[in-house]
PDB file of C-alpha atoms and ligand atoms in Angstrom:
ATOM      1  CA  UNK X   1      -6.611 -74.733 -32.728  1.00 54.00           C
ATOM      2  CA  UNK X   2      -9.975 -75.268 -34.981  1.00 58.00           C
ATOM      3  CA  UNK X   3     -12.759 -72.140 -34.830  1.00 55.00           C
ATOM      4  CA  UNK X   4     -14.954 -74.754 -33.005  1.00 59.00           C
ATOM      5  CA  UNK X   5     -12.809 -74.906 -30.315  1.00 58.00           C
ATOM      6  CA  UNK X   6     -11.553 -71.552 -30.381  1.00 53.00           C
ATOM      7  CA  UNK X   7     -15.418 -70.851 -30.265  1.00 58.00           C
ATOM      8  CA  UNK X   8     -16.175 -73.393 -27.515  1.00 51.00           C
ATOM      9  CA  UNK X   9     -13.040 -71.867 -25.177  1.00 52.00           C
ATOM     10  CA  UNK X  10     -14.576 -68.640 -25.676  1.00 51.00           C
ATOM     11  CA  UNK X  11     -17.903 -69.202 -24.837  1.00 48.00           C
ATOM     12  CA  UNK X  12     -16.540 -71.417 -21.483  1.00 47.00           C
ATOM     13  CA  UNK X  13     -14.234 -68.129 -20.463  1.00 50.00           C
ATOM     14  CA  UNK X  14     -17.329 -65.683 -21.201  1.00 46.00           C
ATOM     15  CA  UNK X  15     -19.461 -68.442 -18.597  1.00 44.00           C
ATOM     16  CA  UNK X  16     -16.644 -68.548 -15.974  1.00 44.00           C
ATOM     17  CA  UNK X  17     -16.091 -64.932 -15.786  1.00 44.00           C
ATOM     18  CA  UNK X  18     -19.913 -64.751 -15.718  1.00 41.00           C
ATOM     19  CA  UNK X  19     -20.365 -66.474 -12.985  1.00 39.00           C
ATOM     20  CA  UNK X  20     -16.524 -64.901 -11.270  1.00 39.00           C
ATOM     21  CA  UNK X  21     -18.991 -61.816 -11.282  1.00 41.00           C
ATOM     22  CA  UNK X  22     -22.076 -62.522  -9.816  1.00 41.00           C
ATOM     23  CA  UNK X  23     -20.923 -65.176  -6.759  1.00 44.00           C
ATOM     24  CA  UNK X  24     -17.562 -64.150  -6.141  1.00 56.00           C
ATOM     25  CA  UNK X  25     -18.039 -65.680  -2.527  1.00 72.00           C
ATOM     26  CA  UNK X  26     -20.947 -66.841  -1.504  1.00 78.00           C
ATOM     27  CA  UNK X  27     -22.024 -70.171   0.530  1.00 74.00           C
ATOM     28  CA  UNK X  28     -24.423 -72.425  -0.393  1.00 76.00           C
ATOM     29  CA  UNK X  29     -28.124 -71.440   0.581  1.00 77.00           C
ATOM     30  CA  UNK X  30     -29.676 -73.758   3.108  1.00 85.00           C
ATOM     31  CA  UNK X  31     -33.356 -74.559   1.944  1.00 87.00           C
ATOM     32  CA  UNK X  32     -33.932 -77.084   4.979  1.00 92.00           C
ATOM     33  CA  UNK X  33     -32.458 -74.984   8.016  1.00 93.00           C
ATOM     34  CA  UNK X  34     -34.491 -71.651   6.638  1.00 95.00           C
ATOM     35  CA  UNK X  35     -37.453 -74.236   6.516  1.00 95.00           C
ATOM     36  CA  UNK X  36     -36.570 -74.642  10.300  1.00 97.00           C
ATOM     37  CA  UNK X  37     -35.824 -71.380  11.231  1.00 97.00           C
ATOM     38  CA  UNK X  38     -38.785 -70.039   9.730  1.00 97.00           C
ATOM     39  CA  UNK X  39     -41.337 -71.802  11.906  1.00 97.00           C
ATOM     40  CA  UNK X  40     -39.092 -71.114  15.326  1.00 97.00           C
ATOM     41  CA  UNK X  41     -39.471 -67.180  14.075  1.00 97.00           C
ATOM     42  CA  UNK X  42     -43.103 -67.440  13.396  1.00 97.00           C
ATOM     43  CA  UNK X  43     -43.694 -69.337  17.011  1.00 97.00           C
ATOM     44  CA  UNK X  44     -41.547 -66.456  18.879  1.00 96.00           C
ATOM     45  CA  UNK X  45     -43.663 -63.760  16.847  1.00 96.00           C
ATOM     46  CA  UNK X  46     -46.881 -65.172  18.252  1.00 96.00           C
ATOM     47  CA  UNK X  47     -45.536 -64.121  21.520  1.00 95.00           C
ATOM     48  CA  UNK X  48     -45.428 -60.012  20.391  1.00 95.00           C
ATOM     49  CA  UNK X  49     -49.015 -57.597  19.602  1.00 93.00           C
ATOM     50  CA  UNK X  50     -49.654 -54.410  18.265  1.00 94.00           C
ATOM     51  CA  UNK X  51     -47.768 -51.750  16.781  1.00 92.00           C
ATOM     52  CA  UNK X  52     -44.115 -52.385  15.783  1.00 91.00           C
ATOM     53  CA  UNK X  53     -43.423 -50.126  18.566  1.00 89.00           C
ATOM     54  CA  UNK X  54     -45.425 -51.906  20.997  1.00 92.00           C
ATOM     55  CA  UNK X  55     -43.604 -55.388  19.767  1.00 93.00           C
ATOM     56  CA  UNK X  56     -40.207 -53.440  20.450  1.00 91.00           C
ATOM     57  CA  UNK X  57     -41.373 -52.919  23.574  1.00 90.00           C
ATOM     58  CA  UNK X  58     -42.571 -56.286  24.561  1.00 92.00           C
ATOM     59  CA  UNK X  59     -39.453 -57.079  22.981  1.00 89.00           C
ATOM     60  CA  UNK X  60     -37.279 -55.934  25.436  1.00 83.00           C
ATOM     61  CA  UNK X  61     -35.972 -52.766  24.195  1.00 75.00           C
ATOM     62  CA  UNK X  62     -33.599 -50.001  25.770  1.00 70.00           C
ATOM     63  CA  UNK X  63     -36.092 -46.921  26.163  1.00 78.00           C
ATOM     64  CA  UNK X  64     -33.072 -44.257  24.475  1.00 86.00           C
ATOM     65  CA  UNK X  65     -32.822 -40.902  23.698  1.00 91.00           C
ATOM     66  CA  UNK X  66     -31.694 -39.410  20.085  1.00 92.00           C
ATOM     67  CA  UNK X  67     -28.601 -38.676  21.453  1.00 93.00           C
ATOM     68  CA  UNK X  68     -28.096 -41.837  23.356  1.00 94.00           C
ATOM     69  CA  UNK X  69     -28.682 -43.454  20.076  1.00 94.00           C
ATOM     70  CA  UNK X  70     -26.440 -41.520  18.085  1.00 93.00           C
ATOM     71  CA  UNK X  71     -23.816 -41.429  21.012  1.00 94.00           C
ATOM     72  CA  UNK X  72     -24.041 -45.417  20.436  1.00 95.00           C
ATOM     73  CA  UNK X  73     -23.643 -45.674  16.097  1.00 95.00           C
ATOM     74  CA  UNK X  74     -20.408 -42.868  15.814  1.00 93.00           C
ATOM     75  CA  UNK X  75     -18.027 -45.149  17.701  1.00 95.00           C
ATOM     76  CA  UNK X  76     -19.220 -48.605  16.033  1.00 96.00           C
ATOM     77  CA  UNK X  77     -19.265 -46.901  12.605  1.00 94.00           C
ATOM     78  CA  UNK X  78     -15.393 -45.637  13.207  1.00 92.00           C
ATOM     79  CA  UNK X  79     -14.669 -48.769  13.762  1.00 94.00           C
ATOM     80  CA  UNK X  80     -16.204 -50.398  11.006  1.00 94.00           C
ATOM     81  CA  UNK X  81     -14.567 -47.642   9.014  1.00 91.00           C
ATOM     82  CA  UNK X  82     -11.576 -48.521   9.514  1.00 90.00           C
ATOM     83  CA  UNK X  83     -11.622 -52.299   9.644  1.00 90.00           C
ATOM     84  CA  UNK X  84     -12.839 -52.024   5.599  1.00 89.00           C
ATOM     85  CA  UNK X  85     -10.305 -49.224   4.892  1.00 85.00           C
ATOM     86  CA  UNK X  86      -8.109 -52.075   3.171  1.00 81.00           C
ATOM     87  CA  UNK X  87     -11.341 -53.254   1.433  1.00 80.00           C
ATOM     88  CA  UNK X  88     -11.868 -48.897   0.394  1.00 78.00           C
ATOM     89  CA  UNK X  89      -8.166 -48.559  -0.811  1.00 60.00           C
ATOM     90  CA  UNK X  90      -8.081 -51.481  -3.137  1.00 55.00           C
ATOM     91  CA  UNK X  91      -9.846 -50.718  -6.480  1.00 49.00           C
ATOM     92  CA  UNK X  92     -11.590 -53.146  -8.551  1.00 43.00           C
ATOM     93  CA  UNK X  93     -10.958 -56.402  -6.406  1.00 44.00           C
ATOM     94  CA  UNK X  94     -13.587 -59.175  -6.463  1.00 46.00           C
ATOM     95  CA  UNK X  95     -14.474 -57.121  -3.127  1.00 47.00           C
ATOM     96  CA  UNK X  96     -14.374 -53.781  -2.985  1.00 45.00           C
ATOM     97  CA  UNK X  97     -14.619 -50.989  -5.743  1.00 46.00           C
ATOM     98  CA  UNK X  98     -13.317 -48.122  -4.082  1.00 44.00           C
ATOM     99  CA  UNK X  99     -13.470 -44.986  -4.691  1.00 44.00           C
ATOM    100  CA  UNK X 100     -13.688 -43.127  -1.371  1.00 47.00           C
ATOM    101  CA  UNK X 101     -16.354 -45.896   0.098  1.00 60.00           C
ATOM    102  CA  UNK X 102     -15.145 -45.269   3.432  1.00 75.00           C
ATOM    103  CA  UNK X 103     -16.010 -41.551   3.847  1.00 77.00           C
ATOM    104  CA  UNK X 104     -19.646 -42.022   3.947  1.00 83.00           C
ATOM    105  CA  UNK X 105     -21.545 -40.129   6.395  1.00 87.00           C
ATOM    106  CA  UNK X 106     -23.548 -42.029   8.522  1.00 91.00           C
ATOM    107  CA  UNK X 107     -27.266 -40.538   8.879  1.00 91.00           C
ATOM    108  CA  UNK X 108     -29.829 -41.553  12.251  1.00 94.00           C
ATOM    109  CA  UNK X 109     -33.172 -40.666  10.462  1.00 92.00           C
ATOM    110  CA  UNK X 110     -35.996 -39.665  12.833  1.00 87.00           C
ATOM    111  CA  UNK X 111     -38.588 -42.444  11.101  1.00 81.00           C
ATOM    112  CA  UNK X 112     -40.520 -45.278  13.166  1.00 83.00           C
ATOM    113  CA  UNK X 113     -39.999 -48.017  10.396  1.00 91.00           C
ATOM    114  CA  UNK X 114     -37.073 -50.816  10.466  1.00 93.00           C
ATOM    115  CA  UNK X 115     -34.879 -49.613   7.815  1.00 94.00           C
ATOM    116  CA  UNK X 116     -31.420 -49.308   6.915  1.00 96.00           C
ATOM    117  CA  UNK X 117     -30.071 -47.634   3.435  1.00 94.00           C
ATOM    118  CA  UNK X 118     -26.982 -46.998   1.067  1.00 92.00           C
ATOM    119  CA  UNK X 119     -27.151 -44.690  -1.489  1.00 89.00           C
ATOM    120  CA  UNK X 120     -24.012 -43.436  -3.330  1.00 83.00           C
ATOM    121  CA  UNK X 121     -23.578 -40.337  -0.892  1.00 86.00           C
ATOM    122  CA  UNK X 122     -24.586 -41.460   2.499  1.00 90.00           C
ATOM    123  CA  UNK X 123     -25.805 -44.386   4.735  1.00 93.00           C
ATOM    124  CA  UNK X 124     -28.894 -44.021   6.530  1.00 95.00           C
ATOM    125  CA  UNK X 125     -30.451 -45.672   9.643  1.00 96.00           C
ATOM    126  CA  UNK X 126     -33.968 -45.116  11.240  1.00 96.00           C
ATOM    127  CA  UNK X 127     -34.535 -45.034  15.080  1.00 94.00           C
ATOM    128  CA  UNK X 128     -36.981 -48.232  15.144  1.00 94.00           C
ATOM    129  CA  UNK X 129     -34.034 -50.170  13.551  1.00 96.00           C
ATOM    130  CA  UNK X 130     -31.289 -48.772  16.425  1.00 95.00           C
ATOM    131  CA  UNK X 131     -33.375 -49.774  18.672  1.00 93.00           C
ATOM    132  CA  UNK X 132     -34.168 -53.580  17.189  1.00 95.00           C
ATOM    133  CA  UNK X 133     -30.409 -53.822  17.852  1.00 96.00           C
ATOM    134  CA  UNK X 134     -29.481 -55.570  21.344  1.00 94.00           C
ATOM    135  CA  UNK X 135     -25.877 -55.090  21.304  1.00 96.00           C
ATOM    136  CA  UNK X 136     -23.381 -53.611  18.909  1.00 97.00           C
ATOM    137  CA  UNK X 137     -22.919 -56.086  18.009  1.00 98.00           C
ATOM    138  CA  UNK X 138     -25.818 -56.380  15.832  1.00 98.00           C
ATOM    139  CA  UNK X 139     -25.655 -52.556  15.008  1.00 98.00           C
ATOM    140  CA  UNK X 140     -22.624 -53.332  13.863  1.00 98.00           C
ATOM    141  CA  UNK X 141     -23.981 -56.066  11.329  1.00 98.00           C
ATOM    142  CA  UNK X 142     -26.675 -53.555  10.583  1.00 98.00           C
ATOM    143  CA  UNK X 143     -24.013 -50.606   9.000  1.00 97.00           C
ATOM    144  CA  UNK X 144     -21.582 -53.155   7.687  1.00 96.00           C
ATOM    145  CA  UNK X 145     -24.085 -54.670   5.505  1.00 97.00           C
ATOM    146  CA  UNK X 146     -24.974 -50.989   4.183  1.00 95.00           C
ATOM    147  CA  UNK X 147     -21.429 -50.315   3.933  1.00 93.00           C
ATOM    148  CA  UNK X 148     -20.771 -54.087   2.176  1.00 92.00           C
ATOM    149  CA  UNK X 149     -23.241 -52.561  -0.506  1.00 90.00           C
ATOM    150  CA  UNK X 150     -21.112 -49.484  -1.252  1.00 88.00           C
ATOM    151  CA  UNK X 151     -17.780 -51.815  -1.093  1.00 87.00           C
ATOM    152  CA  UNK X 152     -19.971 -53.912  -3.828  1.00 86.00           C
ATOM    153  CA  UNK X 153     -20.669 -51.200  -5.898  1.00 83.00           C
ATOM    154  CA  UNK X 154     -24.308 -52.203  -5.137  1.00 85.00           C
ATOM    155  CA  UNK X 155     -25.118 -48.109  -4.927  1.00 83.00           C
ATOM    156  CA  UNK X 156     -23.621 -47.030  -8.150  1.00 77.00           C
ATOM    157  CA  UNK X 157     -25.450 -48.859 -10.589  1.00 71.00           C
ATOM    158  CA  UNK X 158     -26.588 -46.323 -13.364  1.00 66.00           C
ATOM    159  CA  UNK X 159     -30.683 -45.577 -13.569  1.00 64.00           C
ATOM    160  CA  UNK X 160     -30.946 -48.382 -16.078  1.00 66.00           C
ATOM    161  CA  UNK X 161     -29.709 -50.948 -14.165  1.00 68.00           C
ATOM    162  CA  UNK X 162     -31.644 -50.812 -11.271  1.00 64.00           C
ATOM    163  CA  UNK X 163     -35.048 -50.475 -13.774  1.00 67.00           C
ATOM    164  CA  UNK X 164     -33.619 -53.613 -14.868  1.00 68.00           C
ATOM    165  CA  UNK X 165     -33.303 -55.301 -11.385  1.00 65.00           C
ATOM    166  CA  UNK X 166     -36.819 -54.091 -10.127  1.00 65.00           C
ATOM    167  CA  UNK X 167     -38.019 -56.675 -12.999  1.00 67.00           C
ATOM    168  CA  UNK X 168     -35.436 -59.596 -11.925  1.00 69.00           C
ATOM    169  CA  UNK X 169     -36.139 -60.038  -8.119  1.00 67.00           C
ATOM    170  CA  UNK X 170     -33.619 -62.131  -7.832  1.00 80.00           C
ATOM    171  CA  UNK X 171     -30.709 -59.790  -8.850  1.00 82.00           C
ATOM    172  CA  UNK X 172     -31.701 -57.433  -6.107  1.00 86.00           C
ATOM    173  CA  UNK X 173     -31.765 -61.042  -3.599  1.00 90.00           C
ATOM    174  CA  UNK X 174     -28.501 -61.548  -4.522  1.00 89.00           C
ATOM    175  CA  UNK X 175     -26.861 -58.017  -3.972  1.00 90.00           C
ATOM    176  CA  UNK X 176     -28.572 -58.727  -0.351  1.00 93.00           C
ATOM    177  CA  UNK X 177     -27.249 -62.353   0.307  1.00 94.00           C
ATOM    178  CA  UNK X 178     -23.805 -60.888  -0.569  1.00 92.00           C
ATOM    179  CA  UNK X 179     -23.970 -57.594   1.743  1.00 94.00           C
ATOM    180  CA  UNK X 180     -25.174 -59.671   4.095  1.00 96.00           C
ATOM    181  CA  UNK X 181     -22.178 -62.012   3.981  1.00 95.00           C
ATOM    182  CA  UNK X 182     -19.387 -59.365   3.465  1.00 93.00           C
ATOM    183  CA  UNK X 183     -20.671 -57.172   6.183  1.00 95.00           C
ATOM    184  CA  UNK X 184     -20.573 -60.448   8.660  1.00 97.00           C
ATOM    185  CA  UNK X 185     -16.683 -60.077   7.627  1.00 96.00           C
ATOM    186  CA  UNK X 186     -16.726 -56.522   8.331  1.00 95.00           C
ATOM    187  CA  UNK X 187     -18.213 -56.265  11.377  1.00 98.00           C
ATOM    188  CA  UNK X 188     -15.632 -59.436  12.724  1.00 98.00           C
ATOM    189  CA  UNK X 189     -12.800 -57.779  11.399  1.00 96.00           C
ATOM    190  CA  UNK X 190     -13.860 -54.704  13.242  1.00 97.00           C
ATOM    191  CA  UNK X 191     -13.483 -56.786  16.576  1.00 97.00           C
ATOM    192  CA  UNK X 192     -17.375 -57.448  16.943  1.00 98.00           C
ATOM    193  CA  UNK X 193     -18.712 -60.988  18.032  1.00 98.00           C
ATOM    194  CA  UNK X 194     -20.276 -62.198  14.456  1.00 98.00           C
ATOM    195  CA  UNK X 195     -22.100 -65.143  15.742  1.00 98.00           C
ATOM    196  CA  UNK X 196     -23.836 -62.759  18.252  1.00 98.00           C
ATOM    197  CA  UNK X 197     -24.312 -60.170  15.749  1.00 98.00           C
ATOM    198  CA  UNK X 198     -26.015 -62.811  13.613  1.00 98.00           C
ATOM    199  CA  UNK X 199     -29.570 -62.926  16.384  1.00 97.00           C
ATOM    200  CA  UNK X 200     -30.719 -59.548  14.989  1.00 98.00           C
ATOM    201  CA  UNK X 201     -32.306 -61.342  11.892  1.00 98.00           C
ATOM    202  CA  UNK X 202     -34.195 -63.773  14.998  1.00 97.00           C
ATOM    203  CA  UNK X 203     -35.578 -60.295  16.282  1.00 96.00           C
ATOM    204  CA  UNK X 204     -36.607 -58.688  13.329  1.00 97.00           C
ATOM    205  CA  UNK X 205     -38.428 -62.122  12.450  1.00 97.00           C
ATOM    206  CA  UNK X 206     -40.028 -62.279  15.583  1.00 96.00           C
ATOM    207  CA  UNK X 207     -41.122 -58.042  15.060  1.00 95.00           C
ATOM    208  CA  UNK X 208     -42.009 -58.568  11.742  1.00 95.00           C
ATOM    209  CA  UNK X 209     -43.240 -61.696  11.052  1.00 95.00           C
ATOM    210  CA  UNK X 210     -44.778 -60.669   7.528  1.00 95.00           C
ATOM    211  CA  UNK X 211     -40.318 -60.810   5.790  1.00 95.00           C
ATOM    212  CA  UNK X 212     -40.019 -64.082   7.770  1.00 96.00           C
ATOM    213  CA  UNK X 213     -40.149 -65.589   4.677  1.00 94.00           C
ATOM    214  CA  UNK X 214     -38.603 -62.046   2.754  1.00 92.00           C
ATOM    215  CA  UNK X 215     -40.445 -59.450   0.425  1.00 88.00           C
ATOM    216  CA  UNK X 216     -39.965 -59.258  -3.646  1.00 83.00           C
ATOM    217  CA  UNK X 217     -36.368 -57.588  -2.956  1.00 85.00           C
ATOM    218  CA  UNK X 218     -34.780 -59.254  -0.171  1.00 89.00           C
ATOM    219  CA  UNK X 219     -34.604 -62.566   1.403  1.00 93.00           C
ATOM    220  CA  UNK X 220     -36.556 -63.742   4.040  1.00 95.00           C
ATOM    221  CA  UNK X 221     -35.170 -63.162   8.176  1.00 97.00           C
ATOM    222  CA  UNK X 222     -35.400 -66.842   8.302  1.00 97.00           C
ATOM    223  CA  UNK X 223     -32.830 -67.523   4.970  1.00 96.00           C
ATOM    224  CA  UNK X 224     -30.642 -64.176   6.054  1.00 97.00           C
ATOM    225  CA  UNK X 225     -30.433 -65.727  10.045  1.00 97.00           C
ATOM    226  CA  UNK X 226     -29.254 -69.590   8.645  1.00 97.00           C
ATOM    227  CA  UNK X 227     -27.198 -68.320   5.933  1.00 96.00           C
ATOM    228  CA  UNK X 228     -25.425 -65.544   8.188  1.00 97.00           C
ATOM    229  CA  UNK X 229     -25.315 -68.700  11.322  1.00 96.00           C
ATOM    230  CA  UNK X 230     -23.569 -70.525   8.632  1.00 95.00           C
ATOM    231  CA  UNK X 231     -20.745 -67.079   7.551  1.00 96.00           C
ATOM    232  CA  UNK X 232     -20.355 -66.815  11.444  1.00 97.00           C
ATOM    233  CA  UNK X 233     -18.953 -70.429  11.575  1.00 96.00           C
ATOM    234  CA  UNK X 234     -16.586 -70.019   8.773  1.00 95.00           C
ATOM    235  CA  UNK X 235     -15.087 -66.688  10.347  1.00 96.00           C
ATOM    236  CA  UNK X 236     -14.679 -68.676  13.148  1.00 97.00           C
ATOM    237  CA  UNK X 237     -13.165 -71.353  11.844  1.00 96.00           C
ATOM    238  CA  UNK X 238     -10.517 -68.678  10.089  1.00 96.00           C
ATOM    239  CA  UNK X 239      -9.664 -67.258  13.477  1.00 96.00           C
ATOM    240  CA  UNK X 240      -9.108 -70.538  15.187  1.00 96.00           C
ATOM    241  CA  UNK X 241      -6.401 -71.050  12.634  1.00 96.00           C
ATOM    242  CA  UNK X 242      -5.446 -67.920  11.874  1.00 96.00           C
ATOM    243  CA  UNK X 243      -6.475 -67.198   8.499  1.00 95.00           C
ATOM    244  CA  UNK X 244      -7.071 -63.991   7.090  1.00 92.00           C
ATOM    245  CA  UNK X 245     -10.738 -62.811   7.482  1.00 92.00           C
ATOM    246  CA  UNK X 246     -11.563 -62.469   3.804  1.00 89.00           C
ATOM    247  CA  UNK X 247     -14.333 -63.553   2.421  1.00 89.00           C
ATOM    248  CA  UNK X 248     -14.888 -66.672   0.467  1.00 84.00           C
ATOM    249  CA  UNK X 249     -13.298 -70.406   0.939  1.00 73.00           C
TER     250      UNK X 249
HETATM  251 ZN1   ZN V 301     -29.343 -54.434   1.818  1.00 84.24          ZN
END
């Protein structure tokens, strides 16, 4: 074998495993149906005023207590715990990265804004966002894509990397599009109704229409709705013919 091609097989492994790295699974985006989606979001938000907690309201929410709220994340979170536990035990597949993933506690924080977080000691979940959730079904999407983030080692990244990612937007867009996508598996392999699961990113459009088209870190609800629409068919497909529910084609 010459250099030059020695050179030229290199450089073609060093692009493949590249690329094995950072879309180990991940369908194609759909520019049109976000396009589509977008504008049906934007006419339902029309339909909502005032404060985000007078658009949960008008939304239709559960009035809940703390401990009605809690009372309803500890049972979906054991069983999303233990639906990824073969994800948690296997270390360094093109899924999970171990290393005691599973055992994170679950936190309800007492704040008013829709968020969700994964850090590497805990995963976290405001009241506003509990209560965006209609079922738990879509509570369920809500954890598993925090939890897809630990399984993706999305929450261990050293300081430097995530400086690094704050100035490439589209790194941190990624790491979304693929917790979003992974925890669509999770939260079906837990026993949870994906496709149903998959309306929560309608709702938070039609709440907040200002991330219908997303922020400079994640995607917009529009893209995260058609692209999740599109991971709820495939699982589906996969359980019609009884295919493992792994990720990717
Ligand atoms: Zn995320």
């Amino acid at each position: 074998v010459s250099p030059r091609k020695l050179s030229l097989g290199l450089v073609l492994a060093l692009v493949l495993s590249a690329c094995a790295q950072t879309a180990p699974f991940l369908p194609m985006p759909d520019a049109g149906g976000a396009m589509k989606e977008a504008a049906a979001q934007n006419a339902l938000s029309s339909k909502y005023r005032g404060s985000l907690g007078d658009r949960l309201r008008q939304l239709g929410t559960d009035e809940a207590s703390d401990a009605e709220r809690r009372a309803r994340i500890e049972p979906v979170a054991a069983r999303l715990f233990a639906a990824a536990a073969p994800f948690c035990r296997a270390p360094a597949t093109k899924i999970g990265t171990g290393g005691g993933a599973c055992t994170h506690p679950i936190v309800f924080e007492n704040g008013d804004g829709l968020n969700a977080h994964a850090n590497s000691r805990r995963i976290s979940i405001t009241r506003a966002m509990v209560d965006l959730t209609a079922s738990d079904d879509q509570l369920a999407l809500v954890l598993a894509h925090e939890l897809a983030h630990v399984l993706l080692g999305h929450t261990r990244r050293g300081m430097w990397d995530r400086v690094a990612a704050n100035f490439d937007e589209s790194v941190e867009k990624t790491d979304e599009r693929h917790a979003d996508y992974l925890g669509l598996y999770l939260a079906a392999r837990a026993g949870y109704d994906a496709r149903e699961a998959t309306n929560l990113w309608r709702r938070m459009g039609a709440v907040l229409p200002s991330i219908i088209h997303g922020d400079h870190v994640h995607p917009g609800t529009a893209e995260r709705f058609v692209a999740l629409r599109r991971a709820a068919d495939e699982i589906e497909y996969k359980r019609r013919r009884g295919l493992p529910l792994v990720p990717g084609r």
